[in-house]
Amino acid sequence: MRGPTHMQTVEFARIPPAPSVRQGRRRLPWLLGGLLALLLLGGALYAVAPLRHPLPTPTVELTLPASMTIPGTAPRLPWPRSGQAMISVDGLGTLGTFGGSKPLPIASVTKVMTAYVILAEHPLAAGEQGPELTVSAAHAAAYPAEKARGESLVEVRAGEVITERQALQAIMLPSANNMARILAAWDSGSVAAFVAKMNATADQLGMSGTHYTDPSGLDPDTVSTARDQVILASKAMALPAFAEIVKQKQATLPVAGTVKNYNELVGRNGVVGIKTGSTDEAGGCLVFAAVVNVGGRKLTIIGAVLGQPGASTPVQLDRVFAVTRSLLRSAVAALAVHTLIEAGEQVATVRGPLGTGTTINAAKKIEVVGWRGLRVRLDARIPAVPSRVAAGAEHGQLTVYAGGGKPVGTALRIGTGMELPSTWERIRHHR
């Protein structure tokens, strides 16, 4: 008989079933989607990168030069055949010169400096007579000998009382040598001390070709140049009392009575002064000023003509008057109003970021008074231009300087508007 049977249990390891084809297909889109997301994220980071950097600041490039000349040929003036001459327009500069710069005797033109120094030391308001001078016995006693030498004089008497203005009228109209010496001694105590003041003043004014030896100009060693006398005349005419005196045709003095101005051009063709001079050594000399109207603006022409020949004072002065009249006519004809900048004319180019840009233009035309060939200076003041600016916006100023005269100018305006580049333009530009 068999015994009980014992049964053994055998355990088998569980092997998972292999994935089906259907399950693999479900996972593939997830993998592809993740990869695409990574690619898109990288592309987005690449595209956004340029947006993190600031845009470059717009730059401005001027299209006008720093200076220019009024178009056309410079005027040719009818200069004398001999001597020396210069024509200047106050505030604009020198219109022309002739005869070099050698110092020449200037005769009674010297009295312009005498009057200038007196007025610097003893200023007079317009119309004011000023302090009184008393003619000394010595100065009165010298009169007969001075007259015998043929000097230009006014009669004086010992004890005569004369005002500063009257004394200046005596030296500037009938060109009284004796009154020039009287004024010098009154101011400085002696003629020599006054002459030292004259030379010091000439140095201060930059009159490098000038040397004074007396206050009247009778001494031929008193010398100057046309250029220096134009410098002095311009300064002297800025003094109201001086300008009042030299434009007078006559004046009345206490002893001498009515005296006349030797400058026969005064009161004609705008001439308002200044001083004649004539000696054998100097010839005919004249420093003059004339006021003319050009385009509604008053201009002062100042000139000097030295060394005009002639056998006598009347001939010498006739010669210098004729030369001056001709020069003045030509100078006035040369002056005109010129349009230098047209309204809307481009002054600068603006280059903005990523190819943007615009222009800066003159808001109105700029006109200057001057002559053809005159050099003028241009000064454009343009602030930094933003990347976004509206068309027609005012932006800056253009100023034109003709010589040392009053500047003229205009506002500047933006041409077409300028906008910031779009996001797409920034991205595309980066690529």
Coordinates of C-alpha atoms in Angstrom, one line a residue:
M1 CA 0.0 0.0 0.0
R2 CA 1.4 3.4 -0.9
G3 CA 1.8 6.1 1.6
P4 CA 0.3 9.5 1.2
T5 CA 1.5 11.5 -1.7
H6 CA 3.2 14.9 -1.0
M7 CA 2.7 17.5 -3.8
Q8 CA 5.4 20.3 -4.4
T9 CA 4.4 23.8 -5.5
V10 CA 6.6 25.3 -8.2
E11 CA 6.5 29.1 -8.5
F12 CA 7.3 30.6 -11.9
A13 CA 8.6 34.3 -12.2
R14 CA 6.1 36.6 -13.7
I15 CA 7.4 38.1 -17.0
P16 CA 5.5 41.3 -18.0
P17 CA 4.0 41.1 -21.3
A18 CA 5.8 43.0 -24.1
P19 CA 4.3 46.4 -24.9
S20 CA 2.0 46.4 -27.7
V21 CA 2.5 48.4 -30.9
R22 CA -0.5 50.6 -29.9
Q23 CA 1.1 51.7 -26.7
G24 CA 4.4 52.8 -28.5
R25 CA 2.4 54.9 -30.8
R26 CA 0.7 56.7 -27.9
R27 CA 4.1 57.8 -26.4
L28 CA 5.8 59.1 -29.6
P29 CA 3.7 62.3 -29.8
W30 CA 4.8 63.2 -26.3
L31 CA 8.4 62.8 -27.2
L32 CA 8.1 64.9 -30.3
G33 CA 6.1 67.5 -28.5
G34 CA 8.8 67.9 -25.9
L35 CA 11.5 68.2 -28.5
L36 CA 9.5 70.8 -30.4
A37 CA 8.8 72.8 -27.2
L38 CA 12.6 72.8 -26.5
L39 CA 13.2 74.1 -30.0
L40 CA 10.6 76.8 -29.7
L41 CA 11.9 77.9 -26.4
G42 CA 15.4 78.2 -27.7
G43 CA 14.1 80.1 -30.8
A44 CA 12.1 82.5 -28.5
L45 CA 15.1 83.1 -26.3
Y46 CA 17.2 83.8 -29.4
A47 CA 14.6 86.2 -30.8
V48 CA 14.1 88.0 -27.5
A49 CA 17.8 88.5 -26.9
P50 CA 18.2 91.7 -29.0
L51 CA 15.2 93.3 -27.3
R52 CA 17.1 93.3 -24.0
H53 CA 19.8 95.6 -25.4
P54 CA 19.1 99.4 -25.6
L55 CA 18.8 101.1 -29.0
P56 CA 21.7 103.2 -30.1
T57 CA 21.3 107.0 -29.7
P58 CA 20.5 108.9 -32.9
T59 CA 23.5 110.8 -34.4
V60 CA 23.4 114.3 -36.0
E61 CA 25.6 115.2 -38.9
L62 CA 25.7 118.9 -40.0
T63 CA 25.2 119.5 -43.7
L64 CA 26.2 123.2 -43.6
P65 CA 29.8 124.3 -43.2
A66 CA 31.0 126.3 -40.2
S67 CA 31.5 129.3 -42.4
M68 CA 30.7 130.4 -45.9
T69 CA 31.0 133.5 -48.1
I70 CA 28.2 135.6 -49.7
P71 CA 28.1 134.3 -53.3
G72 CA 29.6 136.5 -56.0
T73 CA 32.7 138.4 -56.8
A74 CA 34.1 140.8 -54.1
P75 CA 33.7 144.5 -55.0
R76 CA 36.5 146.4 -56.6
L77 CA 36.8 149.9 -55.2
P78 CA 38.2 153.0 -57.1
W79 CA 41.3 153.5 -55.0
P80 CA 43.5 156.6 -55.4
R81 CA 46.7 156.4 -57.5
S82 CA 48.9 157.2 -54.5
G83 CA 48.8 157.4 -50.8
Q84 CA 47.0 155.0 -48.5
A85 CA 43.3 154.2 -47.9
M86 CA 40.9 151.8 -46.2
I87 CA 37.2 151.4 -46.1
S88 CA 35.4 149.5 -43.3
V89 CA 31.7 148.9 -42.4
D90 CA 31.2 149.1 -38.7
G91 CA 30.1 145.7 -37.4
L92 CA 30.9 143.9 -40.7
G93 CA 34.6 144.4 -41.2
T94 CA 37.0 145.7 -43.8
L95 CA 35.7 146.2 -47.3
G96 CA 39.1 147.0 -48.8
T97 CA 42.5 148.5 -48.3
F98 CA 45.1 150.2 -50.5
G99 CA 48.7 151.4 -50.3
G100 CA 50.2 149.1 -47.8
S101 CA 50.8 149.8 -44.1
K102 CA 53.8 152.1 -43.9
P103 CA 53.2 154.9 -41.3
L104 CA 52.7 158.3 -43.0
P105 CA 52.4 161.8 -41.7
I106 CA 48.7 162.5 -40.9
A107 CA 48.6 166.3 -40.2
S108 CA 45.5 167.5 -38.4
V109 CA 43.9 164.0 -38.5
T110 CA 45.9 163.8 -35.3
K111 CA 43.3 165.8 -33.5
V112 CA 40.9 162.8 -33.6
M113 CA 43.1 161.2 -30.9
T114 CA 43.4 164.5 -29.1
A115 CA 39.6 164.8 -28.8
Y116 CA 39.3 161.1 -27.9
V117 CA 41.8 161.3 -25.0
I118 CA 40.1 164.5 -23.7
L119 CA 36.7 162.9 -23.8
A120 CA 38.1 159.7 -22.1
E121 CA 39.5 161.8 -19.3
H122 CA 36.6 164.3 -19.2
P123 CA 33.4 162.6 -20.5
L124 CA 30.6 164.7 -21.9
A125 CA 27.0 163.7 -22.1
A126 CA 25.0 164.5 -25.2
G127 CA 24.5 168.3 -25.4
E128 CA 26.6 168.9 -22.3
Q129 CA 29.1 171.8 -22.3
G130 CA 31.4 170.4 -19.6
P131 CA 33.9 172.1 -17.5
E132 CA 35.4 175.6 -18.3
L133 CA 38.9 176.3 -19.4
T134 CA 40.7 179.7 -19.0
V135 CA 43.1 180.8 -21.7
S136 CA 46.4 181.7 -20.1
A137 CA 48.4 184.8 -20.9
A138 CA 51.2 182.6 -22.3
H139 CA 48.9 180.8 -24.7
A140 CA 47.3 184.2 -25.8
A141 CA 50.8 185.7 -26.3
A142 CA 51.8 182.8 -28.6
Y143 CA 49.0 183.5 -31.0
P144 CA 50.8 186.1 -33.2
A145 CA 53.8 183.9 -33.8
E146 CA 51.6 180.9 -34.6
K147 CA 49.6 183.0 -37.1
A148 CA 52.8 184.2 -38.7
R149 CA 53.8 180.5 -39.3
G150 CA 50.6 180.0 -41.2
E151 CA 49.1 177.6 -38.7
S152 CA 45.5 176.7 -38.5
L153 CA 44.2 178.6 -35.5
V154 CA 41.3 180.2 -33.7
E155 CA 41.8 183.6 -32.1
V156 CA 42.2 183.5 -28.3
R157 CA 42.6 186.1 -25.6
A158 CA 44.2 186.0 -22.1
G159 CA 41.5 185.2 -19.5
E160 CA 39.1 183.9 -22.1
V161 CA 36.7 181.3 -20.6
I162 CA 35.7 178.5 -23.0
T163 CA 33.9 175.2 -22.2
E164 CA 35.3 171.8 -23.0
R165 CA 32.7 171.3 -25.8
Q166 CA 33.7 174.7 -27.4
A167 CA 37.4 173.8 -27.2
L168 CA 36.7 170.5 -28.9
Q169 CA 34.6 172.3 -31.6
A170 CA 37.6 174.5 -32.2
I171 CA 40.0 171.6 -32.9
M172 CA 37.6 169.4 -34.8
L173 CA 35.9 172.0 -37.1
P174 CA 38.4 174.8 -38.0
S175 CA 41.3 172.5 -36.9
A176 CA 42.8 175.0 -34.4
N177 CA 46.4 173.9 -33.5
N178 CA 46.6 176.4 -30.6
M179 CA 43.4 175.0 -29.0
A180 CA 44.8 171.5 -29.3
R181 CA 47.9 172.7 -27.2
I182 CA 45.6 174.5 -24.8
L183 CA 43.5 171.4 -24.2
A184 CA 46.6 169.2 -23.8
A185 CA 48.1 171.5 -21.1
W186 CA 44.7 171.8 -19.4
D187 CA 44.4 168.0 -19.2
S188 CA 47.9 166.9 -18.3
G189 CA 49.8 170.0 -17.2
S190 CA 52.1 169.9 -20.2
V191 CA 51.9 169.1 -23.9
A192 CA 54.6 166.4 -23.5
A193 CA 52.6 164.6 -20.7
F194 CA 49.5 164.7 -22.9
V195 CA 51.3 163.2 -25.9
A196 CA 52.4 160.3 -23.7
K197 CA 48.7 159.7 -23.0
M198 CA 48.0 159.8 -26.8
N199 CA 50.6 157.1 -27.5
A200 CA 49.5 155.0 -24.5
T201 CA 45.9 155.1 -25.9
A202 CA 47.1 154.1 -29.4
D203 CA 48.9 151.1 -27.9
Q204 CA 45.8 150.1 -26.0
L205 CA 43.7 150.3 -29.2
G206 CA 46.2 148.2 -31.2
M207 CA 47.3 151.0 -33.4
S208 CA 50.7 149.5 -34.1
G209 CA 51.7 151.8 -36.9
T210 CA 51.0 155.0 -35.0
H211 CA 53.3 157.4 -33.1
Y212 CA 52.3 160.9 -31.9
T213 CA 54.8 163.7 -31.2
D214 CA 52.3 166.6 -30.8
P215 CA 48.5 167.1 -30.2
S216 CA 47.9 169.1 -33.4
G217 CA 49.6 167.1 -36.2
L218 CA 51.7 170.0 -37.3
D219 CA 54.9 168.0 -36.6
P220 CA 55.5 165.6 -39.6
D221 CA 57.0 163.0 -37.2
T222 CA 53.4 162.3 -36.0
V223 CA 52.6 159.3 -38.2
S224 CA 49.9 156.7 -38.6
T225 CA 48.3 154.3 -41.1
A226 CA 44.8 154.2 -42.7
R227 CA 44.1 151.1 -40.8
D228 CA 44.9 152.6 -37.4
Q229 CA 42.9 155.7 -38.1
V230 CA 39.9 153.6 -39.0
I231 CA 40.2 151.8 -35.6
L232 CA 40.4 155.1 -33.8
A233 CA 37.5 156.7 -35.7
S234 CA 35.2 153.7 -35.0
K235 CA 36.0 154.1 -31.2
A236 CA 35.6 157.9 -31.3
M237 CA 32.3 157.8 -33.2
A238 CA 30.8 155.6 -30.4
L239 CA 31.2 158.7 -28.0
P240 CA 27.9 160.7 -28.3
A241 CA 29.6 164.1 -27.7
F242 CA 32.3 163.4 -30.3
A243 CA 29.7 162.3 -32.9
E244 CA 27.6 165.4 -32.2
I245 CA 30.6 167.8 -32.7
V246 CA 32.1 166.3 -35.9
K247 CA 28.7 166.4 -37.8
Q248 CA 28.3 170.1 -37.2
K249 CA 28.9 172.4 -40.2
Q250 CA 29.7 175.4 -37.9
A251 CA 29.9 176.5 -34.3
T252 CA 30.2 179.7 -32.3
L253 CA 33.1 180.4 -29.9
P254 CA 33.5 183.1 -27.3
V255 CA 36.3 185.1 -29.0
A256 CA 36.7 183.6 -32.5
G257 CA 32.9 183.9 -33.2
T258 CA 31.4 181.6 -35.9
V259 CA 33.8 178.9 -37.2
K260 CA 33.2 176.5 -40.1
N261 CA 33.9 172.9 -40.5
Y262 CA 36.8 172.3 -43.0
N263 CA 35.2 169.0 -44.0
E264 CA 32.9 170.0 -46.9
L265 CA 31.5 166.5 -47.2
V266 CA 29.6 166.7 -43.9
G267 CA 25.9 166.6 -44.5
R268 CA 26.2 165.2 -48.0
N269 CA 25.7 161.5 -49.0
G270 CA 25.2 160.5 -45.4
V271 CA 28.6 161.8 -44.2
V272 CA 28.6 162.6 -40.5
G273 CA 32.3 163.5 -39.9
I274 CA 35.2 163.2 -39.0
K275 CA 38.4 165.1 -39.7
T276 CA 40.5 166.7 -42.4
G277 CA 44.3 167.2 -42.4
S278 CA 46.8 168.9 -44.7
T279 CA 50.5 169.8 -44.7
D280 CA 53.2 169.7 -47.2
E281 CA 54.6 166.5 -45.7
A282 CA 51.2 164.7 -45.2
G283 CA 49.4 165.9 -48.3
G284 CA 45.6 165.8 -48.2
C285 CA 44.2 163.5 -45.5
L286 CA 40.7 162.7 -44.4
V287 CA 39.1 160.3 -41.9
F288 CA 35.4 160.1 -42.5
A289 CA 32.2 158.4 -41.4
A290 CA 28.9 158.0 -43.3
V291 CA 25.6 156.5 -42.2
V292 CA 23.6 154.7 -44.9
N293 CA 20.4 152.6 -44.9
V294 CA 20.6 149.1 -46.4
G295 CA 17.5 147.0 -46.3
G296 CA 16.1 149.0 -43.4
R297 CA 19.3 148.7 -41.4
K298 CA 21.5 151.6 -40.6
L299 CA 25.2 151.0 -41.3
T300 CA 28.2 153.2 -40.6
I301 CA 30.9 153.3 -43.2
I302 CA 34.2 154.5 -41.8
G303 CA 37.3 155.2 -43.9
A304 CA 40.6 156.9 -44.1
V305 CA 42.4 158.4 -47.1
L306 CA 46.0 159.6 -46.6
G307 CA 48.7 161.2 -48.6
Q308 CA 46.8 162.8 -51.5
P309 CA 49.1 165.1 -53.5
G310 CA 48.7 168.8 -54.2
A311 CA 50.7 172.0 -54.2
S312 CA 48.6 173.7 -51.5
T313 CA 46.0 172.9 -48.8
P314 CA 43.0 173.6 -51.0
V315 CA 44.3 171.4 -53.8
Q316 CA 45.2 168.6 -51.4
L317 CA 41.8 168.7 -49.7
D318 CA 39.9 168.9 -53.1
R319 CA 41.8 165.8 -54.1
V320 CA 41.1 163.8 -50.9
F321 CA 37.4 164.9 -51.1
A322 CA 37.1 163.6 -54.7
V323 CA 38.7 160.3 -53.8
T324 CA 36.4 159.9 -50.8
R325 CA 33.2 160.6 -52.7
S326 CA 34.1 158.0 -55.3
L327 CA 35.0 155.4 -52.6
L328 CA 31.8 156.1 -50.7
R329 CA 29.6 155.6 -53.8
S330 CA 31.2 152.3 -54.6
A331 CA 31.0 151.1 -51.0
V332 CA 27.3 152.0 -50.7
A333 CA 26.6 150.2 -54.1
A334 CA 28.4 147.1 -52.8
L335 CA 26.2 146.8 -49.7
A336 CA 23.0 144.8 -50.1
V337 CA 20.7 142.3 -48.4
H338 CA 21.6 138.7 -49.3
T339 CA 19.6 135.5 -48.5
L340 CA 22.1 133.1 -47.0
I341 CA 19.8 130.3 -45.9
E342 CA 16.4 129.5 -47.4
A343 CA 13.3 128.6 -45.3
G344 CA 13.2 124.8 -45.1
E345 CA 16.8 124.4 -46.2
Q346 CA 18.4 121.3 -44.6
V347 CA 20.9 122.0 -41.9
A348 CA 21.6 118.5 -40.6
T349 CA 20.9 114.8 -41.1
V350 CA 19.7 112.6 -38.3
R351 CA 20.6 108.9 -38.4
G352 CA 18.4 107.0 -36.0
P353 CA 18.6 103.3 -34.8
L354 CA 18.2 100.5 -37.3
G355 CA 18.0 102.6 -40.4
T356 CA 15.5 105.2 -39.1
G357 CA 16.3 108.9 -39.6
T358 CA 15.1 112.4 -40.5
T359 CA 16.5 115.9 -41.3
I360 CA 16.7 119.1 -39.4
N361 CA 15.8 122.2 -41.4
A362 CA 15.8 126.0 -41.1
A363 CA 12.3 127.3 -39.9
K364 CA 12.7 130.5 -41.9
K365 CA 15.2 132.2 -44.2
I366 CA 18.2 134.0 -43.0
E367 CA 19.2 137.3 -44.6
V368 CA 22.4 139.1 -44.0
V369 CA 23.6 142.6 -44.9
G370 CA 27.0 142.7 -46.5
W371 CA 28.8 142.5 -49.8
R372 CA 29.7 139.6 -52.2
G373 CA 32.6 137.7 -51.0
L374 CA 32.1 138.6 -47.3
R375 CA 32.8 135.6 -45.1
V376 CA 30.2 134.8 -42.5
R377 CA 30.2 132.3 -39.6
L378 CA 27.5 129.8 -38.9
D379 CA 26.7 128.3 -35.5
A380 CA 24.2 125.5 -35.3
R381 CA 23.2 124.5 -31.7
I382 CA 21.3 121.2 -31.9
P383 CA 20.4 119.3 -28.7
A384 CA 20.5 115.5 -28.6
V385 CA 17.7 114.0 -30.8
P386 CA 15.4 111.4 -29.2
S387 CA 14.6 108.2 -31.1
R388 CA 11.0 109.3 -31.3
V389 CA 10.3 112.8 -32.5
A390 CA 7.4 114.5 -34.3
A391 CA 7.5 116.1 -37.7
G392 CA 7.9 119.9 -37.5
A393 CA 9.0 119.9 -33.9
E394 CA 11.3 122.8 -33.0
H395 CA 14.8 121.4 -32.3
G396 CA 17.8 123.8 -32.1
Q397 CA 18.9 127.2 -33.4
L398 CA 21.0 128.4 -36.3
T399 CA 22.8 131.7 -35.9
V400 CA 24.8 133.5 -38.5
Y401 CA 27.5 136.1 -37.7
A402 CA 28.5 138.5 -40.5
G403 CA 31.7 140.1 -39.3
G404 CA 31.3 141.4 -35.7
G405 CA 27.8 142.7 -36.3
K406 CA 24.5 141.8 -34.7
P407 CA 23.9 138.1 -35.3
V408 CA 20.8 136.9 -37.2
G409 CA 19.2 133.4 -36.8
T410 CA 16.3 131.1 -37.1
A411 CA 14.8 128.2 -35.1
L412 CA 15.4 124.7 -36.5
R413 CA 12.7 122.1 -37.1
I414 CA 12.5 118.4 -37.5
G415 CA 11.7 117.2 -41.1
T416 CA 9.7 114.0 -41.2
G417 CA 8.8 112.3 -38.0
M418 CA 11.0 109.6 -36.6
E419 CA 9.6 106.5 -34.7
L420 CA 11.1 103.7 -32.7
P421 CA 11.8 100.5 -34.7
S422 CA 9.1 97.8 -34.2
T423 CA 9.8 94.6 -32.3
W424 CA 9.9 92.6 -35.6
E425 CA 12.3 95.1 -37.1
R426 CA 14.6 94.8 -34.2
I427 CA 14.5 91.0 -34.4
R428 CA 14.9 90.9 -38.1
H429 CA 17.8 93.4 -37.9
H430 CA 19.5 91.1 -35.4
R431 CA 19.3 88.2 -37.8

